[in-house]
Coordinates of C-alpha atoms in Angstrom, one line a residue:
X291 CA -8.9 -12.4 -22.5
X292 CA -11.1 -14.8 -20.0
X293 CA -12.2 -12.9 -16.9
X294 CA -10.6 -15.0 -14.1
X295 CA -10.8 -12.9 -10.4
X296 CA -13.9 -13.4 -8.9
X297 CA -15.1 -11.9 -5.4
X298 CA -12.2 -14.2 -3.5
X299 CA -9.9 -13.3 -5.8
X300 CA -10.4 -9.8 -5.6
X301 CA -10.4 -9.9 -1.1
X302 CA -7.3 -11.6 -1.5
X303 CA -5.5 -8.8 -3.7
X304 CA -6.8 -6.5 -1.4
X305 CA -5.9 -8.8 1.8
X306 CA -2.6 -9.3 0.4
X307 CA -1.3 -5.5 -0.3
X308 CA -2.9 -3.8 2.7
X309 CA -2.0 -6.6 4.8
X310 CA 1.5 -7.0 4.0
X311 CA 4.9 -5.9 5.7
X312 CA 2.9 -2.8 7.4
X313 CA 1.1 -5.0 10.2
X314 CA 5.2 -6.6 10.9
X315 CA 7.1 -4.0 11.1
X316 CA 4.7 -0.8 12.0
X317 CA 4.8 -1.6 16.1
X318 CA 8.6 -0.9 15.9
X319 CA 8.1 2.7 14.3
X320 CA 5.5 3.7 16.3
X321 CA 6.6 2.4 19.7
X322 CA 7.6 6.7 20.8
X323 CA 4.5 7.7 20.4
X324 CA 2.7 4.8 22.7
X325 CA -0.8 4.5 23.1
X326 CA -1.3 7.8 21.3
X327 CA -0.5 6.1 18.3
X328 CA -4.0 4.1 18.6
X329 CA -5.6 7.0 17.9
X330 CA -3.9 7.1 14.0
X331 CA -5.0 3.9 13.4
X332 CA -8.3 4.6 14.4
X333 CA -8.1 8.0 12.1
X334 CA -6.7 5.8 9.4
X335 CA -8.9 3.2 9.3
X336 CA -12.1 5.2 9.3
X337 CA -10.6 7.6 6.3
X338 CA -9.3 4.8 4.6
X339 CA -12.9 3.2 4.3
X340 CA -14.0 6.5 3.2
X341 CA -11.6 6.2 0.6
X342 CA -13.0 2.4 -0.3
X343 CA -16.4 3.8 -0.6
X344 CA -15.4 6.5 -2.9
X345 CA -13.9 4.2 -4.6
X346 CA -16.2 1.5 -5.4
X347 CA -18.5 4.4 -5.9
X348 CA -16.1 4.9 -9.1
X349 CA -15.8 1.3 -9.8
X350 CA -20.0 0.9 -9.7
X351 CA -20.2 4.2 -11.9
X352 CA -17.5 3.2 -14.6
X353 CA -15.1 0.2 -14.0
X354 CA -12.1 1.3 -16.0
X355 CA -8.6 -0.8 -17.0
X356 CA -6.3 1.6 -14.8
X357 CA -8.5 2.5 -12.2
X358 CA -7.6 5.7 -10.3
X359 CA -5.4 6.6 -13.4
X360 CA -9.0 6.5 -15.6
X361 CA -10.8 8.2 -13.3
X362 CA -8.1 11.4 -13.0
X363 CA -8.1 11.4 -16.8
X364 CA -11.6 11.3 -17.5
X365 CA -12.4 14.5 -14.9
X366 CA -9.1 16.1 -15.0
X367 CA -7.3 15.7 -18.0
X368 CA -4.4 13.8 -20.2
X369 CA -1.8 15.3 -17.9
X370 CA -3.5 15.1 -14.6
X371 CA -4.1 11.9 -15.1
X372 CA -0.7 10.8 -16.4
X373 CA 0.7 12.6 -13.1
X374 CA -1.4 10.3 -11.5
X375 CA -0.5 7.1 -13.0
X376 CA 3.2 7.5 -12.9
X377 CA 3.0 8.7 -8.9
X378 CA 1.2 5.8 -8.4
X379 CA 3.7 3.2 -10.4
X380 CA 6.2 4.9 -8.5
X381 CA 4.7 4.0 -5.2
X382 CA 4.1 0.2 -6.1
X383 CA 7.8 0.3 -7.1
X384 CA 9.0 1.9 -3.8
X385 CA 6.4 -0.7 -2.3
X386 CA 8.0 -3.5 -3.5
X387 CA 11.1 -2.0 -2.4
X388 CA 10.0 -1.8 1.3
X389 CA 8.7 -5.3 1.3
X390 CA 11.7 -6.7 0.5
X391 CA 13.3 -5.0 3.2
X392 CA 10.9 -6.0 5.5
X393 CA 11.5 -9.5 4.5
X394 CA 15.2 -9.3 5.4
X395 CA 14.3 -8.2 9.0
X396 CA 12.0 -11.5 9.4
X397 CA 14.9 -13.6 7.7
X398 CA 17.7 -12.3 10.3
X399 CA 15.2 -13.6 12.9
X400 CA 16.3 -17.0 12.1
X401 CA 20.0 -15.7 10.4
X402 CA 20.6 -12.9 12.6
X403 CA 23.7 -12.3 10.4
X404 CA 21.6 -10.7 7.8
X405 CA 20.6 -7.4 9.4
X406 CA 24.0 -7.0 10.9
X407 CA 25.6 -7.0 7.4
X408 CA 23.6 -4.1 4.8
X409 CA 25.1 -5.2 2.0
X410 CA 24.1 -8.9 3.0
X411 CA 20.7 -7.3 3.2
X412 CA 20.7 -5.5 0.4
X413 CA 21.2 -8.7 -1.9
X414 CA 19.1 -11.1 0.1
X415 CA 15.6 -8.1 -0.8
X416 CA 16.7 -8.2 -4.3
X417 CA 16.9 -12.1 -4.6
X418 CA 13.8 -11.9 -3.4
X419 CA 12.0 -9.1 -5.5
X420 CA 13.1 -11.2 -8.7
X421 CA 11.9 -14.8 -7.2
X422 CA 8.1 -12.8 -7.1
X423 CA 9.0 -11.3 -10.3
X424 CA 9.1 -14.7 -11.9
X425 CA 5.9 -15.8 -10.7
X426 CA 4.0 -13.2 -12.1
X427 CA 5.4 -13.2 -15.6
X428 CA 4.1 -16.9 -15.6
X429 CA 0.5 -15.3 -15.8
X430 CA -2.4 -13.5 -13.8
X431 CA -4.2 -16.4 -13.1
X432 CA -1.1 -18.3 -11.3
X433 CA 0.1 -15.1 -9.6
X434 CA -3.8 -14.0 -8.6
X435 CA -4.4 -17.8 -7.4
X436 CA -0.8 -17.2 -5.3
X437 CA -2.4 -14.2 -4.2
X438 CA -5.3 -16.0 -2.3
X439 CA -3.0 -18.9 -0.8
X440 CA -0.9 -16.4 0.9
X441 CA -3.6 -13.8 1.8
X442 CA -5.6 -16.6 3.6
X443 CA -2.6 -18.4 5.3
X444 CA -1.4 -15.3 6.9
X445 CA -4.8 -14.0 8.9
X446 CA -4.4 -16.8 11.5
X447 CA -1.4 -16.2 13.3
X448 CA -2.2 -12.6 13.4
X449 CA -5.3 -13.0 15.4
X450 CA -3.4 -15.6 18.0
X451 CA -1.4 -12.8 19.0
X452 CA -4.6 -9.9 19.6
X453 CA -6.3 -12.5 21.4
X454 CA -3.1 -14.0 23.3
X455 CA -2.3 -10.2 23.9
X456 CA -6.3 -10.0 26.3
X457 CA -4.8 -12.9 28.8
X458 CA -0.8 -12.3 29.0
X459 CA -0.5 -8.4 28.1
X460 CA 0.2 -5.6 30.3
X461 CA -1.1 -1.9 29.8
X462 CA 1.9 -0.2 31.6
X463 CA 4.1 -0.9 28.7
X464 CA 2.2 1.2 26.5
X465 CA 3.1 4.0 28.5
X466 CA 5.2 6.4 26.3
X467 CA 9.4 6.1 26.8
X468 CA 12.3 8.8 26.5
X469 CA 12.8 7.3 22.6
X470 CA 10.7 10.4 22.0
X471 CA 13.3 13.1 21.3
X472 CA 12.6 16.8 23.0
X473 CA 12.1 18.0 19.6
X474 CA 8.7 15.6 19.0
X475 CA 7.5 16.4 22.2
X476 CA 7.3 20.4 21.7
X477 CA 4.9 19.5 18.8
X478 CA 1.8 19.7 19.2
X479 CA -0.9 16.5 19.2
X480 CA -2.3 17.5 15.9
X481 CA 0.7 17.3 14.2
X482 CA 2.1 14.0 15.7
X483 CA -1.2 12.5 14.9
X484 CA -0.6 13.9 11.6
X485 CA 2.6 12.2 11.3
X486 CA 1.3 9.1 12.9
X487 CA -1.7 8.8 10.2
X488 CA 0.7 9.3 7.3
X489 CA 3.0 6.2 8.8
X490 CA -0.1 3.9 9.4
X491 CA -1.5 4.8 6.0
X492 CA 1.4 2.6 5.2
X493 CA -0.4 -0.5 6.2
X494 CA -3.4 0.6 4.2
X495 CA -2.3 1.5 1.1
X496 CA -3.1 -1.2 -1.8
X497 CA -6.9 -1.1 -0.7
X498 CA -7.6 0.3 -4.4
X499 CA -5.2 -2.1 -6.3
X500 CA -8.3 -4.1 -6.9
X501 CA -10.1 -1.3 -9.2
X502 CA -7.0 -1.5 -11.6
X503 CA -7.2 -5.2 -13.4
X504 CA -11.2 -4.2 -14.4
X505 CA -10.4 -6.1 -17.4
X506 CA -9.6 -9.2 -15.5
X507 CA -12.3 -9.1 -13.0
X508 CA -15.9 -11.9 -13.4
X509 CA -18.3 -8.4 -12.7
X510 CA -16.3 -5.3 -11.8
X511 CA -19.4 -3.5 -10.8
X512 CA -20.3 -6.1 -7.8
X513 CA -17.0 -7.8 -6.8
X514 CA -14.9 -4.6 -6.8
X515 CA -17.0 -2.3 -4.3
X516 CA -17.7 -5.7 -2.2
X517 CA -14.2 -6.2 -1.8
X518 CA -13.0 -3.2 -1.2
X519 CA -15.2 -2.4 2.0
X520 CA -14.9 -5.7 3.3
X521 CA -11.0 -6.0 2.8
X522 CA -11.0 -2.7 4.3
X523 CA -12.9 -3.6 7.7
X524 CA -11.0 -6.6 8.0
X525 CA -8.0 -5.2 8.1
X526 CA -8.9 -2.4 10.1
X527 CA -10.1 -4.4 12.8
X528 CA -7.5 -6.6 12.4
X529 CA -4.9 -3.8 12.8
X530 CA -6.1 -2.1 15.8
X531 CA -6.3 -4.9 18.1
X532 CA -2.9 -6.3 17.1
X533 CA -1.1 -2.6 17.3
X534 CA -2.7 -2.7 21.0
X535 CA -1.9 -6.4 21.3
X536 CA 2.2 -5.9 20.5
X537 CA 2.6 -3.0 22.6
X538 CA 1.3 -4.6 25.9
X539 CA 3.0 -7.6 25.4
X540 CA 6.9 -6.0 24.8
X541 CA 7.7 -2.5 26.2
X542 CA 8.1 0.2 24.1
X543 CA 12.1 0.7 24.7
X544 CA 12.8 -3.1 23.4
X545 CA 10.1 -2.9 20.9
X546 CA 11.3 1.1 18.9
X547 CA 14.7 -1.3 18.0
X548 CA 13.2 -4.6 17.2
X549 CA 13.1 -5.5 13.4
X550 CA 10.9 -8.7 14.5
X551 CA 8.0 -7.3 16.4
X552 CA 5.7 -9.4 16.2
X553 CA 7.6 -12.4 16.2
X554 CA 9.1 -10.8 19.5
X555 CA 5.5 -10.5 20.6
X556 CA 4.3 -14.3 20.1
X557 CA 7.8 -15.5 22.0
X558 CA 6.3 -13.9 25.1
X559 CA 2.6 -15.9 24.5
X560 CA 4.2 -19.2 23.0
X561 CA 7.8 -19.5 23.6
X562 CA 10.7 -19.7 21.2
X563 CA 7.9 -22.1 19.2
X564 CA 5.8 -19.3 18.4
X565 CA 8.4 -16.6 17.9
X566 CA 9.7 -18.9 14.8
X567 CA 6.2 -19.4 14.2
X568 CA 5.0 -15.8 13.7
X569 CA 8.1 -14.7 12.3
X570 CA 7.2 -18.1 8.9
X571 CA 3.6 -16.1 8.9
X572 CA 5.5 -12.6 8.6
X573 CA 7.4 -13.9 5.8
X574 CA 4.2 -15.1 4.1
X575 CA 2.7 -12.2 4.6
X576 CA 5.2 -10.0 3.1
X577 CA 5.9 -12.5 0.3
X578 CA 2.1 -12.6 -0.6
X579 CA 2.2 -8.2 -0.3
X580 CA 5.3 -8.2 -2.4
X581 CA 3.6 -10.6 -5.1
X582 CA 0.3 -8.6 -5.3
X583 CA 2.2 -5.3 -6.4
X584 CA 4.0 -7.2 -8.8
X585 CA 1.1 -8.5 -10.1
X586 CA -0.4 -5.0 -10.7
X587 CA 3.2 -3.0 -11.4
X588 CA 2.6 -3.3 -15.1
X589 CA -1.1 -2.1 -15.4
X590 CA -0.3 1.5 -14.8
X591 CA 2.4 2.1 -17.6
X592 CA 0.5 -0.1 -19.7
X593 CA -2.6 1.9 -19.8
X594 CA -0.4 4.9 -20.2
X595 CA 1.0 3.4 -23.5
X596 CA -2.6 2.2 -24.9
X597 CA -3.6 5.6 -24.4
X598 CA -0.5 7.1 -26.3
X599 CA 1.4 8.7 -23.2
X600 CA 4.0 6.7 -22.7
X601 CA 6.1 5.0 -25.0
X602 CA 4.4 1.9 -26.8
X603 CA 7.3 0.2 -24.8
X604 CA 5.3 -0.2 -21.6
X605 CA 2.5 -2.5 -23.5
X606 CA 5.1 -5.2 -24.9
X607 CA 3.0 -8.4 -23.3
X608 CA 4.5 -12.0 -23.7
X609 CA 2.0 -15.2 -24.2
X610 CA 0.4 -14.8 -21.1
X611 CA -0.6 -11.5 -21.4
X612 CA 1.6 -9.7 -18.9
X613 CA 3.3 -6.7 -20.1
X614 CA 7.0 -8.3 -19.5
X615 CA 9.2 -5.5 -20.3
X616 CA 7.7 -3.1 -17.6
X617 CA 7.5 -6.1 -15.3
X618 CA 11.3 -6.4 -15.6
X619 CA 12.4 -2.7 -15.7
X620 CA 10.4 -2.2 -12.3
X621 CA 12.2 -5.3 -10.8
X622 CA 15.3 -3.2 -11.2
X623 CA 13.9 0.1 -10.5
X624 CA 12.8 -1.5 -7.0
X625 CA 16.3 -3.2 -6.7
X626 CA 18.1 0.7 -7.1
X627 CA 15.4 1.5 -4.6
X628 CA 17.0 -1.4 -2.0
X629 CA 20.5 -0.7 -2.9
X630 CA 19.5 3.6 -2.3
X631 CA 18.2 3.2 1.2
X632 CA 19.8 0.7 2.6
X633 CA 23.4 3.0 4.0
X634 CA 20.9 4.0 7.3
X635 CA 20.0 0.5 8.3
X636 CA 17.2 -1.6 7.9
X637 CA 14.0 0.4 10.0
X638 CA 15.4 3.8 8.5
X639 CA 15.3 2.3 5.1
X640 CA 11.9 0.8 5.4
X641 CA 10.9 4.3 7.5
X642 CA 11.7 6.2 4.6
X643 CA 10.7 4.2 1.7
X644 CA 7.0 3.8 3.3
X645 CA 6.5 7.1 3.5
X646 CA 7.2 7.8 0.3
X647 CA 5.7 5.0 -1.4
X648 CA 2.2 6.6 1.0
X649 CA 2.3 9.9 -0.2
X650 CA 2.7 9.5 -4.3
X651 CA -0.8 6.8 -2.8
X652 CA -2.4 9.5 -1.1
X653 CA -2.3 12.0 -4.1
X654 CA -4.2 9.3 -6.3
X655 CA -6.5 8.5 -3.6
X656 CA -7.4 12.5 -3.4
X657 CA -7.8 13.1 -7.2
X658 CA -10.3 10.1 -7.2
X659 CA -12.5 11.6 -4.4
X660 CA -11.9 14.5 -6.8
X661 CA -13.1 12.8 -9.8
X662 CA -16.5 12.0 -7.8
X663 CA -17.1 15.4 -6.9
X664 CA -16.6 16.5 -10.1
X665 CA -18.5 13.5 -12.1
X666 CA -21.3 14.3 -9.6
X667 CA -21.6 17.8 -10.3
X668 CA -21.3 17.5 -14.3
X669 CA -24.4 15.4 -13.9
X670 CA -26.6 17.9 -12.5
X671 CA -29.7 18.9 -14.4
X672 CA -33.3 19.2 -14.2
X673 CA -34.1 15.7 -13.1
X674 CA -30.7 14.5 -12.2
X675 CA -29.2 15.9 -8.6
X676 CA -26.3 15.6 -6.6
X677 CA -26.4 12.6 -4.4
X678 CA -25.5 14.2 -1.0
X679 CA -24.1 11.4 0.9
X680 CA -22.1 10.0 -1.8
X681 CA -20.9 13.7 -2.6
X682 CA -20.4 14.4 1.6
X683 CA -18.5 10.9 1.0
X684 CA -15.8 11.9 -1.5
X685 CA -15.5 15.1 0.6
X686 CA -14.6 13.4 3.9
X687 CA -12.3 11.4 1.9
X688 CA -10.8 14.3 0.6
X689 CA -10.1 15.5 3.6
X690 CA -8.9 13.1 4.8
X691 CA -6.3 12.5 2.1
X692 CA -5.1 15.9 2.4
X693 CA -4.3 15.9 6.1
X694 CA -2.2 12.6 5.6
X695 CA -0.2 14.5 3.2
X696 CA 0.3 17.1 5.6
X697 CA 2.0 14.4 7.5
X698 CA 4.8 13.6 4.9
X699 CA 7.1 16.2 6.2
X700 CA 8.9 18.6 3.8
X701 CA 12.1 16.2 3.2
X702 CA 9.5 13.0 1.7
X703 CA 7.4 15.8 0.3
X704 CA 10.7 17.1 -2.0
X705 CA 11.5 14.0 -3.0
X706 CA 8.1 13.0 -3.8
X707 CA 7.7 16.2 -6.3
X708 CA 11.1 15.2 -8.0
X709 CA 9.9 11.5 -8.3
X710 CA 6.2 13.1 -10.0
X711 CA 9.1 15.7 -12.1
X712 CA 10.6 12.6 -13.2
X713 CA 8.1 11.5 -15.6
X714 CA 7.1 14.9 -17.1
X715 CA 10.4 13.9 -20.0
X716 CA 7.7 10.8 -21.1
X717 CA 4.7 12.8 -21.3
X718 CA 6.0 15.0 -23.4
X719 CA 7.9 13.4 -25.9
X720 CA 5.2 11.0 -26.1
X721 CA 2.8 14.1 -27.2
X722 CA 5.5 15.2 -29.5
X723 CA 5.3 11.9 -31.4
X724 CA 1.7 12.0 -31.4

């Protein structure tokens, strides 16, 4: 098959997952914690670009179909690996999930009715998961050129409201409110910031969907790594200054309930114009997040079946090369995942699913700093040694990783190990019919 995603191509994928429903819906969850919550942003962004180095220190080394999945397998094993791949098909799933819901928020801007009606809500996100759906089974080139529309039409607006936020904001209102309950405020920094990090990973996660479609991609070695650390800055900058931005502009009472923030936060710079304005980007923006994890929801199973642990089901590919029966089957996984989490309201449902879809992320993301270590140290011999700032690298990312996890909480950490459990049934019966 013709290599079609170039450098653009690739920043756009990357653009358009990290960048998604996370930047329009984030200032809302973490308006208790205030201005502390700048500081896991700031911890997030620098770990996350960690985690881009390490892994376009992988893509450089050995650009593999699969990506992260590849690189667990080849260090750690059929079953590591495997663990690895269905985690992380399980996070795109619960991704697409969350973006959907996220989508119905920004709709009830202009149909308030919506989000006053869950079961309303409930069908509008899975209307909208299979409209995507359909786009990408048309091909990768349609749904990757898609990809770069949306990713490029959304940056814009964002950075009207962090620069309208210098001239019309006001510090006081980032000053914390009583929506933090006496429970969170016995914690202790650490492990708010901990919390905080694991929320705001959120917005980052999809940075290393470009090191999965190798196979599709004009030089993996060169574009990949490029646009992973520049996707990565981009949005880190971009994320900082707007978190800052929202929270001076609407006070942190009005915005902890808001399921529009940042369409609440452009009213205040250009009227009931730019609220409606904002609020057309948001939708964008989460329609061009929602379309890049559909476009990579098949690779996973599908290099699991090439490689004879999962059923041969998951390869099935129509015409244009997409691997159509997985496509389908996660469209209604993520549709269960809607109808599942939708009984608490919209920002509990989108809480909950984000931080799930984060941690079975942030495992993948440690076992590839893991698979650099180890790759690293395999290689040593008499004239080959251990690169020491790649190595101290992959550490720090490890790290990182790890204290992220911490942040899950034990409720999202139990359902993540039954989601991993899950899978175990495919494994081995498809090492049984081996």
């Amino acid at each position: 098959m013709k290599r079609v995603m170039g450098f653009w191509r690739c920043w756009g994928l990357v653009i358009g997952i990290v960048i998604g429903n996370g930047v329009f819906m984030l200032p809302a969850i973490l308006a208790p914690y205030g201005k502390l919550s700048l500081v896991a942003w700031i911890i997030a962004g620098i770990g996350t670009i960690f985690i881009a180095l390490v892994l376009g220190m992988l893509a450089k080394r050995h650009a593999m179909q699969g990506g992260i999945y590849g690189y667990a397998k080849e260090t750690q094993g059929d079953l590591a690996g495997y663990l690895i791949a269905w985690g992380y098909w399980i996070s795109i799933l619960t991704a697409i999930a969350a973006g959907a819901v996220a989508v119905t928020g920004y709709l009830s801007f202009f149909m308030p009715a919506i989000s006053s009606n869950p079961t309303v809500s409930a069908i509008v996100a899975i209307v909208f998961i299979w409209l995507i759906t359909a786009i990408n089974i048309t091909g990768i080139k349609a749904a990757s050129t898609f990809q770069l529309v949306t990713s490029l039409l959304k940056l814009l607006p964002l950075f009207i409201i962090s620069i309208g936020a210098l001239f019309l904001g006001d510090p006081a209102n980032t000053v914390i409110v009583a929506t933090v309950t006496d429970n969170e405020q016995q914690r202790s920094t650490l492990s708010l910031i901990s919390e905080m990090v694991m929320i705001t990973m959120w917005a980052y996660v999809g940075i290393e969907a470009v090191t999965l479609p190798a196979d599709n991609v004009i030089c993996p070695e060169k574009n990949i790594p490029r646009a992973l650390i520049i996707g990565t800055l981009t949005a880190t900058v971009l994320y900082i200054s707007l978190s800052y931005g929202v929270m001076t502009l609407i006070p942190l009472a009005d915005l902890s309930i808001s399921t529009s923030p940042l369409a609440d936060a452009a009213s205040v710079i250009l009227g009931p114009f730019g609220a409606g304005f904002i609020a057309v980007a948001a939708l964008i923006s989460m329609t061009s997040s929602i379309n890049a994890n559909i476009l990579i929801v098949g690779i996973m199973p599908d290099a699991l079946a090439k490689d004879k642990l999962m059923p041969e089901f998951f390869s099935t590919k129509n015409k244009a090369g997409i691997p159509i029966k997985t496509v389908i089957l996660s469209g209604f996984l993520a549709s269960m995942l809607v109808v599942m989490n939708f009984s608490e309201g919209l920002l509990s449902a989108f809480k909950t699913l984000i931080m799930l879809s984060t941690l079975t992320v942030l495992l993948p993301y440690a076992t590839s700093s893991l698979a650099e270590i180890i790759m690293q140290t395999r290689e040593v011999n008499s004239t080959t040694k251990i690169n020491w700032v790649s190595f101290s690298i992959a550490i720090i990312a490890l790290l990182f990783a790890t204290f992220a996890i911490i942040g899950s909480g034990l409720m999202i950490a139990l359902q993540g190990i039954i989601l991993f459990a899950a899978g175990l049934p495919f494994y081995f019966w498809s090492k049984r019919t081996l």
